[in-house]
GROMACS .gro file of N, CA and C in nm:
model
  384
    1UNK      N    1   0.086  -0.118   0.000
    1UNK     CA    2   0.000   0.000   0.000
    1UNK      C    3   0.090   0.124   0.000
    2UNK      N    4   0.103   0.200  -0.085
    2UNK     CA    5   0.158   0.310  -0.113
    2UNK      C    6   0.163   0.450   0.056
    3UNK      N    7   0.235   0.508   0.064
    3UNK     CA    8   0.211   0.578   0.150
    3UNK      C    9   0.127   0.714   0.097
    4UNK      N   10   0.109   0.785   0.229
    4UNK     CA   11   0.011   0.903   0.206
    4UNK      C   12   0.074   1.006   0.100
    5UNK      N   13   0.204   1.024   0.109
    5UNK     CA   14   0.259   1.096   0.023
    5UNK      C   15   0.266   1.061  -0.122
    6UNK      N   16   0.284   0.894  -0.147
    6UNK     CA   17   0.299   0.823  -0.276
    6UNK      C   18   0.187   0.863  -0.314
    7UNK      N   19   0.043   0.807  -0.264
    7UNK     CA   20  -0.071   0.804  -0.299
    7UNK      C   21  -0.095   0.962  -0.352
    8UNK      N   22  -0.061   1.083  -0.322
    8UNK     CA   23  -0.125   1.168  -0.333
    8UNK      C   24  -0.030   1.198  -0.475
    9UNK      N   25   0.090   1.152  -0.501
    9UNK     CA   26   0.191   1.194  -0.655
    9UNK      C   27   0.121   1.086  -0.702
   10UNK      N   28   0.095   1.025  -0.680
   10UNK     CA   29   0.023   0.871  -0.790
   10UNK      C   30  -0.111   0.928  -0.827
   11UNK      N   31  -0.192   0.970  -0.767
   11UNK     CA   32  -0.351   1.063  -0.805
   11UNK      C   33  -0.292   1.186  -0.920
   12UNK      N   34  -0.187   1.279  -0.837
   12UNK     CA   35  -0.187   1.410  -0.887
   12UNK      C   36  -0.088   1.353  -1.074
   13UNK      N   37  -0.031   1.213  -1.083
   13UNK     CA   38   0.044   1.172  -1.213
   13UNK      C   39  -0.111   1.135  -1.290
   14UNK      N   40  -0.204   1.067  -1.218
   14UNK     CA   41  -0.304   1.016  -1.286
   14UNK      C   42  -0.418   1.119  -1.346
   15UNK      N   43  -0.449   1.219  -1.315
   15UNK     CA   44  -0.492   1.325  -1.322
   15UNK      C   45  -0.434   1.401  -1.430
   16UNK      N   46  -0.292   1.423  -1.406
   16UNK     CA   47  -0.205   1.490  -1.488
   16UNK      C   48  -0.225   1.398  -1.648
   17UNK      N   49  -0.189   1.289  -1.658
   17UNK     CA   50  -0.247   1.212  -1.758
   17UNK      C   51  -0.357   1.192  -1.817
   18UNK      N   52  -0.487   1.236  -1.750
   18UNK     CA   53  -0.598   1.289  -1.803
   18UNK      C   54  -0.570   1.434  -1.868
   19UNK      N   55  -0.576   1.503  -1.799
   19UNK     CA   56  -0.591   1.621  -1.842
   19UNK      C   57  -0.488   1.625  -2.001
   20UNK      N   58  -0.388   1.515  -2.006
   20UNK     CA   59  -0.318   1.530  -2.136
   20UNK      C   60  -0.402   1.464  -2.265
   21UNK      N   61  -0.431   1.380  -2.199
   21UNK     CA   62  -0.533   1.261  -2.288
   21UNK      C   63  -0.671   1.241  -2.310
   22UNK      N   64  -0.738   1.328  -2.267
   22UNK     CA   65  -0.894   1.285  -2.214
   22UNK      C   66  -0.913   1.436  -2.301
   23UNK      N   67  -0.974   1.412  -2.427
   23UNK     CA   68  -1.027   1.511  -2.530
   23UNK      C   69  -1.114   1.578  -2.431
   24UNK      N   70  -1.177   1.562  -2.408
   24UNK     CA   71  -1.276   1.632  -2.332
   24UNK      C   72  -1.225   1.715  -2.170
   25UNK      N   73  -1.124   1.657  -2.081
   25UNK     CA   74  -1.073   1.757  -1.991
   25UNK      C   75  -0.985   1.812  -2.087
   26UNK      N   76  -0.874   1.769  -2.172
   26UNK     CA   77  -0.791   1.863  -2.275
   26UNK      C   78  -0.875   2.043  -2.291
   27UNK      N   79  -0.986   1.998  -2.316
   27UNK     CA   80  -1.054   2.138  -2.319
   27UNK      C   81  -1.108   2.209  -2.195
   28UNK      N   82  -1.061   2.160  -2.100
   28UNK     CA   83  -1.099   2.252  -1.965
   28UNK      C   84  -1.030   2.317  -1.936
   29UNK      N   85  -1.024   2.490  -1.844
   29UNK     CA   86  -0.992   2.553  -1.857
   29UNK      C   87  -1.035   2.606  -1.720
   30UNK      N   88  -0.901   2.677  -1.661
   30UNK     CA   89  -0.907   2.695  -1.502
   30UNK      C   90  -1.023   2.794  -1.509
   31UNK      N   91  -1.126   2.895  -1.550
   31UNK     CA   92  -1.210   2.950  -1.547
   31UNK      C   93  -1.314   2.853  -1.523
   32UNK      N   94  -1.322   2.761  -1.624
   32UNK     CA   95  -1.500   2.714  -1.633
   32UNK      C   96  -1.460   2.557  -1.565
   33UNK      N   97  -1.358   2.531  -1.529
   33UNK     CA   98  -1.330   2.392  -1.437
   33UNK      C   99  -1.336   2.413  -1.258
   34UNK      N  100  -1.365   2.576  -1.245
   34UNK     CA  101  -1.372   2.579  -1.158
   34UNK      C  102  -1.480   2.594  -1.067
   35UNK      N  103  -1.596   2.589  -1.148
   35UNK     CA  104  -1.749   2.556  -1.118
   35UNK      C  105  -1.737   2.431  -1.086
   36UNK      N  106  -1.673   2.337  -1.110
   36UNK     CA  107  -1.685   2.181  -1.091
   36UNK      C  108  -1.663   2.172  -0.955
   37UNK      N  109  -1.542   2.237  -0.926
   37UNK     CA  110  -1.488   2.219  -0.782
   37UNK      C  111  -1.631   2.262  -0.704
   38UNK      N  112  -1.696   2.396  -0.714
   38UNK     CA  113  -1.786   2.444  -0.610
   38UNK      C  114  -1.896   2.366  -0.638
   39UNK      N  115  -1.973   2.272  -0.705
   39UNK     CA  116  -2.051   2.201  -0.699
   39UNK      C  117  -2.018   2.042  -0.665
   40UNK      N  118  -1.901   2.028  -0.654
   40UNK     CA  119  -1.833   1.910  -0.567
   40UNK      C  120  -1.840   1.993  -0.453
   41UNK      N  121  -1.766   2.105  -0.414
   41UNK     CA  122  -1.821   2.163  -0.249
   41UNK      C  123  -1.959   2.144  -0.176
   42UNK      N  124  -2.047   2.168  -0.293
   42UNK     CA  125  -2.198   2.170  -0.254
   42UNK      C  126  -2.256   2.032  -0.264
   43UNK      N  127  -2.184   1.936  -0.295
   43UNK     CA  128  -2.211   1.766  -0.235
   43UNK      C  129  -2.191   1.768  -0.109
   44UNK      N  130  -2.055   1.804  -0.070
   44UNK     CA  131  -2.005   1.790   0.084
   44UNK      C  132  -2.077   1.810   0.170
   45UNK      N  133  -2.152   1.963   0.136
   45UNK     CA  134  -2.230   2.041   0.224
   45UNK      C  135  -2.338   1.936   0.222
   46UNK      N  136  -2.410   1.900   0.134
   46UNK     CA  137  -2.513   1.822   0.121
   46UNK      C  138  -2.520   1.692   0.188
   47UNK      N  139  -2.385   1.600   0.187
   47UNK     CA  140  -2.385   1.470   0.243
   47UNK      C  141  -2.350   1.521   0.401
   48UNK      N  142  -2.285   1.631   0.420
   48UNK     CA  143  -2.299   1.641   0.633
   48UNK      C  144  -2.406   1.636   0.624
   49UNK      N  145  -2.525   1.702   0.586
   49UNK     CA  146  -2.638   1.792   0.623
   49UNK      C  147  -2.697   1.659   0.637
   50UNK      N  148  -2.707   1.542   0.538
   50UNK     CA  149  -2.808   1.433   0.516
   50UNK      C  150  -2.697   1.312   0.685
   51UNK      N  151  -2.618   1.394   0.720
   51UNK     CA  152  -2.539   1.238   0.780
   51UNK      C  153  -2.483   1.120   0.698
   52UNK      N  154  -2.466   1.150   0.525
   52UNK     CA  155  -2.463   1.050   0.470
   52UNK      C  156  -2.280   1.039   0.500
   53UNK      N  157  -2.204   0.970   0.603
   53UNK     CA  158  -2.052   0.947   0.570
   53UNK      C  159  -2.005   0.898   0.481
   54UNK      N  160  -2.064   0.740   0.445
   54UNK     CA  161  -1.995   0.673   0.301
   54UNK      C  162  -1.997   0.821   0.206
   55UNK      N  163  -2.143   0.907   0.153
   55UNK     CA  164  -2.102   0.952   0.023
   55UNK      C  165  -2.007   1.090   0.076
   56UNK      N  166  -2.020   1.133   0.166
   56UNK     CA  167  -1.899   1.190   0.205
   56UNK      C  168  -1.762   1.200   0.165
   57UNK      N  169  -1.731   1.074   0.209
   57UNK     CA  170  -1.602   1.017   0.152
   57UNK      C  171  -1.585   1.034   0.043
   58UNK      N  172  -1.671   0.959  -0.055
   58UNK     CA  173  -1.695   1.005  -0.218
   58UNK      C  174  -1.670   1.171  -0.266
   59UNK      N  175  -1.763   1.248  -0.189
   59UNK     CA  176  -1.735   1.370  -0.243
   59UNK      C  177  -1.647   1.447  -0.194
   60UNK      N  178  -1.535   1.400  -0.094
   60UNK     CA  179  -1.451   1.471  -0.038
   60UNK      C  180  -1.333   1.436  -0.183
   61UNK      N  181  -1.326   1.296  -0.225
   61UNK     CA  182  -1.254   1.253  -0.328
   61UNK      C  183  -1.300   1.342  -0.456
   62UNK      N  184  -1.375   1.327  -0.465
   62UNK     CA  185  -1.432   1.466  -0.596
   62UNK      C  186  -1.367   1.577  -0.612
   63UNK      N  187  -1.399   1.655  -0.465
   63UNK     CA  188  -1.325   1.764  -0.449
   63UNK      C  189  -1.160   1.778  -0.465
   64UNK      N  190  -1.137   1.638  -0.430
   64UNK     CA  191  -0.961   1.660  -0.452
   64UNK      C  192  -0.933   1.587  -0.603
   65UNK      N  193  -0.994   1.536  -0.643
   65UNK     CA  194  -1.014   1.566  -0.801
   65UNK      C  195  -0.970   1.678  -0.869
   66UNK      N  196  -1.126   1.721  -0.821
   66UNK     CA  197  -1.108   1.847  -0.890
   66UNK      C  198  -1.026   1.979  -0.913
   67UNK      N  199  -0.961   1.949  -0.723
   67UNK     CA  200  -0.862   2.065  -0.705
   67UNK      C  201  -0.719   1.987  -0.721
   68UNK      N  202  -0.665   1.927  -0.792
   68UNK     CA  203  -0.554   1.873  -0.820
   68UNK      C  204  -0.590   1.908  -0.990
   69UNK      N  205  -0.732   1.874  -1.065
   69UNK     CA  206  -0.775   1.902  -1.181
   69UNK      C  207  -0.698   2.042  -1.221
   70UNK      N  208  -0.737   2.144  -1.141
   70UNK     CA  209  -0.747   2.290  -1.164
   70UNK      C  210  -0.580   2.326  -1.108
   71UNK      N  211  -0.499   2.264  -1.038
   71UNK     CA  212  -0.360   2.246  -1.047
   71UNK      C  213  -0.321   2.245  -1.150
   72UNK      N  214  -0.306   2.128  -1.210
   72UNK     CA  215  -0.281   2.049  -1.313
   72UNK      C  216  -0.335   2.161  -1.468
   73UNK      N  217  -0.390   2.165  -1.444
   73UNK     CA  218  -0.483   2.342  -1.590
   73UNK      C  219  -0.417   2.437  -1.525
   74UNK      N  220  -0.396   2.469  -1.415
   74UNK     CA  221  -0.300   2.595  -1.409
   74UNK      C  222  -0.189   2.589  -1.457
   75UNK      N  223  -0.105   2.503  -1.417
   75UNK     CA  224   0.045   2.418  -1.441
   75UNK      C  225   0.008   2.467  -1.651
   76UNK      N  226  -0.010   2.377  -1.696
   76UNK     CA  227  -0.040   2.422  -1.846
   76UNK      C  228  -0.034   2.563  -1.866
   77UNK      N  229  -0.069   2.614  -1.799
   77UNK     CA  230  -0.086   2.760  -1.856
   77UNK      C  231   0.034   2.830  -1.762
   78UNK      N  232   0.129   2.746  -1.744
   78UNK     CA  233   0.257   2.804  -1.663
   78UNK      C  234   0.203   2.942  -1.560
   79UNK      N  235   0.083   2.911  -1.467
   79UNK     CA  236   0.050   3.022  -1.390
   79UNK      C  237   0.096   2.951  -1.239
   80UNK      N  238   0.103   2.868  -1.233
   80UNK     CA  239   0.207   2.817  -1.078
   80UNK      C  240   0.178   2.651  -1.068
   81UNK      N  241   0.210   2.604  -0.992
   81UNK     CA  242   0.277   2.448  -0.987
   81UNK      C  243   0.180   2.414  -0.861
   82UNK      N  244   0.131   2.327  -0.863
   82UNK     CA  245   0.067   2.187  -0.763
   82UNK      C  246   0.164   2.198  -0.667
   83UNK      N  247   0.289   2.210  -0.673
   83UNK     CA  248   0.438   2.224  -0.574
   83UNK      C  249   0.367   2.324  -0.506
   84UNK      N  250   0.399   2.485  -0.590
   84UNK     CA  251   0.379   2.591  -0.522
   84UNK      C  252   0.245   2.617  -0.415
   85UNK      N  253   0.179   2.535  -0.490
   85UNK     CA  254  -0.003   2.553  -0.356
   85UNK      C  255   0.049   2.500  -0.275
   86UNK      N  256   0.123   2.367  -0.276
   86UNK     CA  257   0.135   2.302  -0.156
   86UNK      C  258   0.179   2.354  -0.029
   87UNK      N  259   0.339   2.412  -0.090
   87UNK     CA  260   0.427   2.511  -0.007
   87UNK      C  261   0.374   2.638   0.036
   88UNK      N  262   0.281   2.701  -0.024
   88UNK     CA  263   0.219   2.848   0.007
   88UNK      C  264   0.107   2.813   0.131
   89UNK      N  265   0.024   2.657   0.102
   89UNK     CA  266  -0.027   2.647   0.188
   89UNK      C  267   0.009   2.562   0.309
   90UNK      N  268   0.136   2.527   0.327
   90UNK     CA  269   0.221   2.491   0.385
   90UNK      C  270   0.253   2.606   0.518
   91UNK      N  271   0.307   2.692   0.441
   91UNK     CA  272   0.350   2.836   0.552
   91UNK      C  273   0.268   2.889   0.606
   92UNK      N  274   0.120   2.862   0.454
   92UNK     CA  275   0.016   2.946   0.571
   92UNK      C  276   0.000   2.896   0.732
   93UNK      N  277  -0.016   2.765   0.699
   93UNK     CA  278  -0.096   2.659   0.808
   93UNK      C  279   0.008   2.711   0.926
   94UNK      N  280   0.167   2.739   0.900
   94UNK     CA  281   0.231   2.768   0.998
   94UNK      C  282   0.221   2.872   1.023
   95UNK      N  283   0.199   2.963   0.981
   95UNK     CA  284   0.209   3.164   1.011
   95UNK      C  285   0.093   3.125   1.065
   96UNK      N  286  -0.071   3.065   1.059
   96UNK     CA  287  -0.142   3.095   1.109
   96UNK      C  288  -0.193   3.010   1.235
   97UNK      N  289  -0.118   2.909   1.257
   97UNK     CA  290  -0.096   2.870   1.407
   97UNK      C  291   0.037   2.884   1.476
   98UNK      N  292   0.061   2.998   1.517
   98UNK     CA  293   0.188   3.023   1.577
   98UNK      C  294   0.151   2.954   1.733
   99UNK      N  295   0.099   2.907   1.802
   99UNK     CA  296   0.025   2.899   1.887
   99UNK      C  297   0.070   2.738   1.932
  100UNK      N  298   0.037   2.657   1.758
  100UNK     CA  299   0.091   2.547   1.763
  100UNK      C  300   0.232   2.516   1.762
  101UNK      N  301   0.256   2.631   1.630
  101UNK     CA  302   0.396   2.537   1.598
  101UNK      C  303   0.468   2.646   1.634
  102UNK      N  304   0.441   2.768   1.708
  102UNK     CA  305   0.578   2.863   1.759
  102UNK      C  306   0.548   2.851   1.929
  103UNK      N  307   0.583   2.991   1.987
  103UNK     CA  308   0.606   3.007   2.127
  103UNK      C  309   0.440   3.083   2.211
  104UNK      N  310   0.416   3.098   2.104
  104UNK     CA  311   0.310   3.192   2.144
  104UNK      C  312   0.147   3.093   2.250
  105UNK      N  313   0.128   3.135   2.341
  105UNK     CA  314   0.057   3.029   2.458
  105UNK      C  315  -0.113   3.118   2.408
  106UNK      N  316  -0.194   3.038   2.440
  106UNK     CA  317  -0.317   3.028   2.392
  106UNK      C  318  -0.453   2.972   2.536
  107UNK      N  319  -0.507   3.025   2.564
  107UNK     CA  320  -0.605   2.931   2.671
  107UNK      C  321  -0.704   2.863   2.647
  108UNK      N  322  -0.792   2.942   2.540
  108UNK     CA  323  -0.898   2.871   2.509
  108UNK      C  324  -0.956   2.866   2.374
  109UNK      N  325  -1.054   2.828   2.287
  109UNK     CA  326  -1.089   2.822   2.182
  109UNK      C  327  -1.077   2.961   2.089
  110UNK      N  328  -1.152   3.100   2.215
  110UNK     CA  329  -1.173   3.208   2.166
  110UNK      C  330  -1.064   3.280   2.152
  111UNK      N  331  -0.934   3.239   2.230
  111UNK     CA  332  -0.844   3.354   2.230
  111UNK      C  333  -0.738   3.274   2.104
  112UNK      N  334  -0.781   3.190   2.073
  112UNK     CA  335  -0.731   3.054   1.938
  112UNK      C  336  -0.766   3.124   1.800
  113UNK      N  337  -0.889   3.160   1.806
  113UNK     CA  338  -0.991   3.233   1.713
  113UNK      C  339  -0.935   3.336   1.689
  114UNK      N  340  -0.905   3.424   1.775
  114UNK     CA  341  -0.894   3.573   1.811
  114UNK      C  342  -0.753   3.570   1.711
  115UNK      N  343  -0.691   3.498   1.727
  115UNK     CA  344  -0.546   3.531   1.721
  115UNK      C  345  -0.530   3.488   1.553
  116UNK      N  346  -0.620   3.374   1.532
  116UNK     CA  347  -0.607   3.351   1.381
  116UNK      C  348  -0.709   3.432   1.270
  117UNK      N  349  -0.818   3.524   1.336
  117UNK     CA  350  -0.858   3.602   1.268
  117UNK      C  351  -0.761   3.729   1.259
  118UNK      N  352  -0.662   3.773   1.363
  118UNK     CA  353  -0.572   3.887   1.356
  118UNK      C  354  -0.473   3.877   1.252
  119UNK      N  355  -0.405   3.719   1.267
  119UNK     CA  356  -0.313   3.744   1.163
  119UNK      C  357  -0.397   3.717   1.042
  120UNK      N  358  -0.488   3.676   1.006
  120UNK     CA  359  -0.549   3.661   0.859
  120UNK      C  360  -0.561   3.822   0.788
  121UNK      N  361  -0.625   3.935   0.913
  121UNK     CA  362  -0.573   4.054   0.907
  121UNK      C  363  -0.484   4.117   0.818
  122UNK      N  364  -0.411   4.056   0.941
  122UNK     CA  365  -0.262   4.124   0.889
  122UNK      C  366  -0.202   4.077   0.760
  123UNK      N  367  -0.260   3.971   0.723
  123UNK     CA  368  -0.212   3.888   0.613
  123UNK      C  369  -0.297   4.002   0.493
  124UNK      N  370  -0.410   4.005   0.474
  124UNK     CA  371  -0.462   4.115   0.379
  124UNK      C  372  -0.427   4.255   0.383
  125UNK      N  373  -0.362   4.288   0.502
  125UNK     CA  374  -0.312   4.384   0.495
  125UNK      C  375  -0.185   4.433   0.412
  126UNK      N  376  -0.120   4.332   0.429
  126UNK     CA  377   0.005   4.286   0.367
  126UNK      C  378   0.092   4.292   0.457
  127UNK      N  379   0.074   4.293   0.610
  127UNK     CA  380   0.172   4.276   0.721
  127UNK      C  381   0.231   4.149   0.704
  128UNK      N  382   0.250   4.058   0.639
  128UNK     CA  383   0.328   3.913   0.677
  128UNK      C  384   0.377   3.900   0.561
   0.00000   0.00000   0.00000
């Protein structure tokens, strides 16, 4: 059984091979492929709401379909790399729990909240 990391370059090669071969994704295009993703979102929403877990699962796989899809169509159009999301959302996850992964002490849910709506802030601000 492949590991979590294999598995996810073995999807994102298999994908990538569609999108080269498959006449029909060949013509998709990070604009109008990206309705796919938000109506795979709106399964998700749909299978919590029903309690359905099995199709859950299913449409959580959709969604990473689709957003490896819209990687993969960006990549083509040399506008950034499946790499680069990873790593951008890599740093985020760390800039925005300093709490976890730095020095900074935390008590409860709200002051958890507090602190990751500030730097999201500061992040639009262009402080970070």
């Amino acid at each position: 059984m492949p590991t979590k990391k294999h598995l996810f370059d073995e999807l994102a090669e298999l994908i990538h091979e569609i999108t080269e071969k498959c006449p029909a994704v060949r013509e998709f295009s990070v604009e109008t492929h990206a309705k796919e993703l938000v109506s795979e979102a709106e399964e998700v929403q749909e299978a919590i709401e029903k309690e359905d877990w099995e199709n859950l699962k299913e449409e959580l796989g959709d969604v990473l379909w689709d957003w490896i899809t819209l990687c993969k169509l960006a990549e083509k159009r040399n506008l950034f790399t499946t790499k680069e999301v990873l790593e951008q959302l890599r740093e985020k996850i760390h800039r925005r729990n300093p709490h976890v992964f730095g020095d900074i002490k935390v008590n409860n849910k709200e002051e958890a909240l507090a602190l990751w709506q500030d730097i999201k802030r500061k992040e639009k601000e262009g402080k970070f």
